[in-house]
Short mmCIF file of C-alpha atoms and ligand atoms in Angstrom, two decimals:
data_model
loop_
_atom_site.label_atom_id
_atom_site.label_comp_id
_atom_site.label_asym_id
_atom_site.label_seq_id
_atom_site.Cartn_x
_atom_site.Cartn_y
_atom_site.Cartn_z
CA MET A 1 125.07 88.93 116.32
CA ASN A 2 128.49 90.49 117.14
CA GLY A 3 126.84 93.11 119.34
CA ALA A 4 124.83 94.58 116.45
CA ARG A 5 121.67 96.40 117.46
CA PHE A 6 118.44 96.31 115.49
CA GLY A 7 115.46 98.61 115.13
CA GLY A 8 111.85 97.50 115.14
CA VAL A 9 108.57 99.27 114.41
CA GLU A 10 105.23 97.71 115.26
CA ALA A 11 102.89 99.80 113.15
CA GLY A 12 99.36 99.55 114.50
CA GLY A 13 96.13 101.36 113.82
CA ALA A 14 96.09 102.88 117.33
CA LYS A 15 99.79 103.06 118.17
CA PHE A 16 103.26 102.64 116.75
CA VAL A 17 105.78 100.92 119.03
CA CYS A 18 109.40 101.70 118.13
CA ALA A 19 112.23 99.76 119.72
CA VAL A 20 115.95 99.18 119.61
CA GLY A 21 117.67 96.03 120.86
CA THR A 22 118.44 92.41 120.06
CA GLY A 23 115.57 90.51 121.71
CA PRO A 24 113.23 90.28 124.69
CA ARG A 25 115.90 91.11 127.29
CA ASP A 26 117.23 94.46 126.12
CA LEU A 27 114.41 96.20 124.30
CA ALA A 28 114.31 100.01 124.66
CA ARG A 29 111.07 101.34 123.27
CA VAL A 30 108.72 104.25 122.86
CA VAL A 31 105.00 104.25 122.06
CA ILE A 32 103.67 106.80 119.56
CA ALA A 33 99.95 107.41 119.01
CA THR A 34 98.93 106.75 115.40
CA THR A 35 97.78 110.08 113.95
CA SER A 36 98.42 111.10 110.32
CA PRO A 37 101.05 109.15 108.35
CA SER A 38 103.37 112.19 108.05
CA ASP A 39 103.24 113.10 111.76
CA THR A 40 103.51 109.50 112.96
CA LEU A 41 106.40 108.58 110.65
CA ALA A 42 108.22 111.82 111.56
CA GLN A 43 108.17 110.71 115.21
CA VAL A 44 109.35 107.21 114.24
CA ILE A 45 112.30 108.71 112.33
CA GLU A 46 113.09 111.05 115.25
CA PHE A 47 113.22 108.06 117.65
CA PHE A 48 115.70 106.19 115.47
CA ARG A 49 117.83 109.30 114.84
CA GLY A 50 118.13 109.58 118.64
CA ALA A 51 119.00 105.88 118.94
CA LEU A 52 121.67 106.19 116.23
CA LYS A 53 123.51 108.73 118.39
CA ASN A 54 124.24 105.84 120.80
CA GLY A 55 125.62 103.54 118.12
CA PRO A 56 124.79 102.05 114.73
CA LEU A 57 121.78 99.90 113.84
CA ALA A 58 122.24 96.99 111.42
CA ALA A 59 118.70 97.10 110.00
CA ILE A 60 115.11 98.06 110.81
CA GLY A 61 112.08 95.79 110.68
CA VAL A 62 108.58 97.15 110.18
CA ALA A 63 105.63 94.96 111.23
CA SER A 64 102.54 96.68 109.92
CA PHE A 65 98.78 96.52 110.12
CA GLY A 66 97.35 95.91 106.71
CA PRO A 67 96.54 95.06 104.11
CA ILE A 68 100.00 95.97 102.85
CA ASP A 69 101.90 95.64 99.57
CA LEU A 70 104.72 93.08 99.99
CA ASP A 71 105.52 92.60 96.30
CA PRO A 72 109.10 93.88 95.84
CA GLY A 73 108.40 94.47 92.15
CA SER A 74 105.41 96.69 92.82
CA PRO A 75 105.64 100.50 92.67
CA THR A 76 103.67 100.61 95.91
CA PHE A 77 105.87 98.11 97.80
CA GLY A 78 105.97 99.08 101.48
CA HIS A 79 102.63 100.86 101.33
CA ILE A 80 99.47 100.16 103.26
CA THR A 81 96.80 99.44 100.65
CA SER A 82 93.06 99.43 101.37
CA THR A 83 92.66 100.11 105.09
CA PRO A 84 89.48 101.86 106.25
CA LYS A 85 91.63 103.86 108.73
CA PRO A 86 91.27 107.52 107.68
CA GLY A 87 94.39 108.94 106.01
CA TRP A 88 96.26 105.62 105.85
CA ALA A 89 94.91 104.01 102.65
CA GLY A 90 97.82 104.12 100.20
CA ALA A 91 100.24 105.47 102.83
CA ASP A 92 103.95 104.74 102.17
CA VAL A 93 105.27 103.41 105.50
CA CYS A 94 108.71 102.12 104.45
CA GLY A 95 109.84 104.80 101.99
CA PRO A 96 110.12 107.76 104.39
CA ILE A 97 111.93 105.63 107.03
CA ARG A 98 114.39 104.22 104.48
CA ARG A 99 115.12 107.60 102.89
CA ALA A 100 115.63 109.32 106.23
CA LEU A 101 117.79 106.65 107.90
CA GLN A 102 119.53 104.96 104.92
CA LEU A 103 119.33 101.52 106.54
CA PRO A 104 118.15 98.13 105.21
CA ILE A 105 114.43 97.79 105.96
CA ALA A 106 112.30 94.64 106.19
CA PHE A 107 108.53 94.94 105.83
CA GLU A 108 105.96 92.36 106.92
CA THR A 109 102.44 91.96 108.20
CA ASP A 110 102.04 92.32 111.94
CA VAL A 111 100.90 88.70 112.25
CA ASN A 112 103.72 87.21 110.16
CA ALA A 113 106.17 89.23 112.26
CA ALA A 114 104.55 88.06 115.51
CA ALA A 115 104.86 84.49 114.20
CA LEU A 116 108.58 85.08 113.63
CA ALA A 117 108.97 86.39 117.19
CA GLU A 118 107.21 83.33 118.64
CA TYR A 119 109.51 81.19 116.47
CA ARG A 120 112.67 82.91 117.70
CA TRP A 121 111.83 83.46 121.36
CA GLY A 122 108.35 82.13 122.17
CA ALA A 123 105.83 79.33 121.81
CA ALA A 124 107.07 77.98 118.48
CA GLN A 125 110.80 77.62 119.10
CA GLY A 126 112.26 74.75 117.12
CA LEU A 127 109.18 74.39 114.86
CA ASP A 128 109.61 75.27 111.20
CA ASP A 129 105.93 74.78 110.33
CA PHE A 130 103.31 76.47 112.45
CA LEU A 131 100.58 79.10 112.42
CA TYR A 132 100.09 82.18 114.51
CA ILE A 133 96.48 83.34 114.74
CA THR A 134 95.21 86.38 116.58
CA VAL A 135 91.55 86.78 117.49
CA GLY A 136 90.91 90.31 118.65
CA THR A 137 88.85 93.10 117.09
CA GLY A 138 89.62 91.31 113.81
CA ILE A 139 91.13 87.93 112.99
CA GLY A 140 94.58 87.68 111.43
CA GLY A 141 96.95 84.85 110.76
CA GLY A 142 100.57 84.33 109.84
CA ALA A 143 102.20 81.10 108.71
CA LEU A 144 105.77 79.95 108.87
CA VAL A 145 106.42 77.23 106.32
CA ARG A 146 109.86 75.63 106.53
CA GLY A 147 110.96 78.53 108.70
CA ALA A 148 109.92 81.36 106.35
CA PRO A 149 106.81 83.58 106.42
CA LEU A 150 104.31 82.48 103.79
CA HIS A 151 103.44 84.90 101.00
CA GLY A 152 101.75 84.60 97.68
CA ARG A 153 101.17 87.60 95.45
CA SER A 154 100.29 89.26 98.71
CA HIS A 155 100.11 88.01 102.29
CA PRO A 156 97.55 85.51 103.61
CA GLU A 157 94.19 86.88 104.77
CA MET A 158 93.24 83.97 107.00
CA GLY A 159 90.48 85.91 108.76
CA HIS A 160 88.54 86.21 105.51
CA MET A 161 88.19 82.54 104.67
CA ARG A 162 84.63 81.25 104.24
CA ILE A 163 83.34 78.76 106.78
CA PRO A 164 80.00 76.93 107.08
CA HIS A 165 77.37 79.24 108.60
CA ASP A 166 73.91 77.90 109.41
CA PRO A 167 71.58 80.93 109.70
CA SER A 168 68.87 78.79 111.33
CA ALA A 169 71.23 78.08 114.26
CA ASP A 170 73.01 81.45 114.19
CA PRO A 171 70.93 84.13 112.46
CA PHE A 172 73.63 86.78 113.00
CA PRO A 173 74.54 88.03 109.48
CA GLY A 174 78.23 88.76 110.19
CA THR A 175 80.19 92.01 110.34
CA CYS A 176 82.72 91.88 107.50
CA PRO A 177 82.09 94.80 105.11
CA PHE A 178 83.42 92.67 102.21
CA HIS A 179 82.01 89.18 102.90
CA ALA A 180 79.53 89.52 105.81
CA ASP A 181 79.85 86.00 107.29
CA CYS A 182 83.50 85.10 106.67
CA LEU A 183 85.46 83.82 109.69
CA GLU A 184 86.27 87.34 110.89
CA GLY A 185 82.69 88.46 110.23
CA LEU A 186 81.37 85.66 112.46
CA ALA A 187 84.04 85.13 115.12
CA SER A 188 86.09 88.31 115.67
CA GLY A 189 85.76 90.22 118.94
CA PHE A 190 83.86 92.87 117.01
CA ALA A 191 81.41 90.22 115.68
CA MET A 192 80.92 88.80 119.19
CA GLU A 193 80.16 92.25 120.57
CA ARG A 194 77.64 92.94 117.80
CA ARG A 195 76.00 89.53 118.14
CA TRP A 196 75.63 89.50 121.92
CA GLY A 197 75.50 93.23 122.67
CA ILE A 198 78.41 92.93 125.10
CA LYS A 199 82.18 92.95 124.68
CA ALA A 200 83.77 89.49 124.40
CA GLU A 201 85.87 90.06 127.54
CA SER A 202 82.67 90.78 129.53
CA LEU A 203 80.74 87.76 128.18
CA PRO A 204 80.23 85.30 131.11
CA ALA A 205 82.42 82.17 130.96
CA ASP A 206 79.35 79.87 130.70
CA HIS A 207 77.65 81.94 127.95
CA PRO A 208 76.65 79.84 124.89
CA GLY A 209 78.51 82.40 122.76
CA TRP A 210 81.76 80.67 123.73
CA LEU A 211 80.51 77.32 122.35
CA LEU A 212 79.72 79.00 119.04
CA GLU A 213 83.08 80.79 119.09
CA GLY A 214 84.89 77.48 119.62
CA GLN A 215 82.99 75.95 116.69
CA TYR A 216 83.72 78.77 114.25
CA LEU A 217 87.40 78.98 115.17
CA GLY A 218 87.68 75.18 115.00
CA LEU A 219 86.19 75.25 111.48
CA GLY A 220 88.63 77.94 110.40
CA LEU A 221 91.57 76.00 111.78
CA ALA A 222 90.37 72.79 110.09
CA ASN A 223 90.68 74.58 106.73
CA LEU A 224 94.10 75.92 107.62
CA ALA A 225 95.34 72.54 108.89
CA ALA A 226 94.18 70.87 105.68
CA VAL A 227 96.04 73.38 103.51
CA LEU A 228 99.20 74.17 105.49
CA SER A 229 99.84 71.15 107.69
CA PRO A 230 101.13 73.05 110.74
CA ARG A 231 102.68 71.21 113.68
CA ARG A 232 101.32 73.74 116.15
CA ILE A 233 98.89 76.66 116.13
CA VAL A 234 99.70 79.57 118.43
CA MET A 235 96.49 81.49 119.20
CA GLY A 236 96.50 84.89 120.87
CA GLY A 237 94.51 88.13 120.91
CA GLY A 238 91.96 89.55 123.34
CA VAL A 239 89.21 86.99 122.63
CA MET A 240 91.63 84.11 123.37
CA HIS A 241 91.95 85.26 126.99
CA ASN A 242 88.76 83.26 127.66
CA ARG A 243 89.67 80.32 129.88
CA GLY A 244 89.30 77.00 128.18
CA LEU A 245 88.85 78.38 124.67
CA HIS A 246 92.18 76.93 123.45
CA SER A 247 91.25 73.40 124.53
CA ARG A 248 87.67 73.76 123.23
CA ILE A 249 88.97 74.79 119.81
CA GLU A 250 91.44 71.89 119.85
CA GLU A 251 88.64 69.43 120.65
CA ASN A 252 86.49 70.80 117.82
CA LEU A 253 89.42 70.76 115.42
CA HIS A 254 90.15 67.16 116.29
CA GLN A 255 86.51 66.27 115.61
CA TYR A 256 86.37 68.16 112.29
CA LEU A 257 89.62 66.60 111.01
CA ASN A 258 88.20 63.20 112.01
CA GLY A 259 91.50 61.38 112.09
CA TYR A 260 92.39 62.17 108.49
CA ILE A 261 95.10 64.67 109.46
CA ARG A 262 96.98 64.62 112.76
CA THR A 263 95.51 67.41 114.93
CA PRO A 264 98.05 70.18 115.54
CA GLU A 265 98.26 71.32 119.16
CA ILE A 266 96.79 74.71 120.02
CA VAL A 267 98.73 76.83 122.48
CA PRO A 268 98.72 80.43 123.73
CA PRO A 269 101.58 82.73 122.70
CA LEU A 270 104.48 83.22 125.14
CA LEU A 271 105.41 86.78 124.22
CA GLY A 272 102.01 88.40 124.83
CA ASP A 273 101.73 92.01 123.78
CA ASP A 274 105.44 92.12 122.92
CA ALA A 275 105.12 89.72 119.98
CA GLY A 276 104.54 92.53 117.47
CA VAL A 277 107.54 94.69 118.32
CA LEU A 278 109.78 91.66 118.87
CA GLY A 279 108.64 90.40 115.48
CA ALA A 280 109.85 93.67 113.99
CA ILE A 281 113.26 93.13 115.64
CA ALA A 282 113.31 89.54 114.30
CA LEU A 283 112.57 90.89 110.80
CA ALA A 284 115.52 93.27 111.06
CA GLN A 285 117.77 90.39 112.14
CA ARG A 286 116.60 88.30 109.18
CA VAL A 287 117.28 91.04 106.64
CA ASP A 288 120.72 91.58 108.19
CA GLU A 289 121.50 87.84 108.07
CA THR A 290 120.38 87.70 104.41
CA THR A 291 122.49 90.72 103.49
CA LYS A 292 125.57 89.23 105.20
CA ALA A 293 125.02 85.82 103.55
CA ARG A 294 124.77 87.50 100.14
CA SER A 295 127.94 89.54 100.61
CA SER A 296 129.93 86.53 101.91
CA HIS A 297 128.77 84.48 98.86
CA SER A 298 129.86 87.25 96.51
CA GLN A 299 133.33 87.24 98.07
CA VAL A 300 133.88 83.57 97.22
CA PRO A 301 136.15 83.48 94.12
ZN1 ZN B 401 85.77 89.07 105.26
#
């Protein structure tokens, strides 16, 4: 990296984490409470202006909560789109940072960025094809396919896939405001709390809710494995702190795939709560590498 430093912003609904560094060992960071877009982004810009006094930054990566517009041809590229978070629907996250700091900016979903961080420094090193799934208040997923984050017209919304739901066995209607009983509506931390009347982290280890959770997550992963053929699935988030849930999901997945597809292994993340901000740093490194590759190609006669 020739000593170049990078900036990273993990843009979350509750907090923004801003950092400068090159990886897990030298990260200097601040945490900013998420208030209005203008106030929050002003503090982000102030942090990086301060950091720039100590030396240049090669690029900044922004790993954002979503949904977000990742289509470079769209007039709202770099904006958050339809979030229910007050004040943030339609907010331009990238534009103000780019205009103020005049640096290359990379923009990604928080889960795709976390996947990149686990690829570079964590539980998916050396694997070009894997998934990163987080099961917390909501359910999100990022995929690396041949070493690059997967996008279509927009980014994947793995939490909103439909899975079999038998109301006679589980009469809970689901919590998703768009689909009711999609995967997130049935198996997110929020859904567990609504179904059982107690937060997932307080649910006893032998509660039948964990069996159901393992089934729903196993069904979701069976769909993902059939479509994306990952070698490994890294699963994190608050709900995944339950002991034994990783192996229970892996057993269910193995049963649902029934030998037709090789079962990918399911592992916890290695970077923990740092995956988001490290993912933002990894994004900045990627955009810098791409820029350098382009300029060295253009110099070839
Ligand atoms: Zn949904």
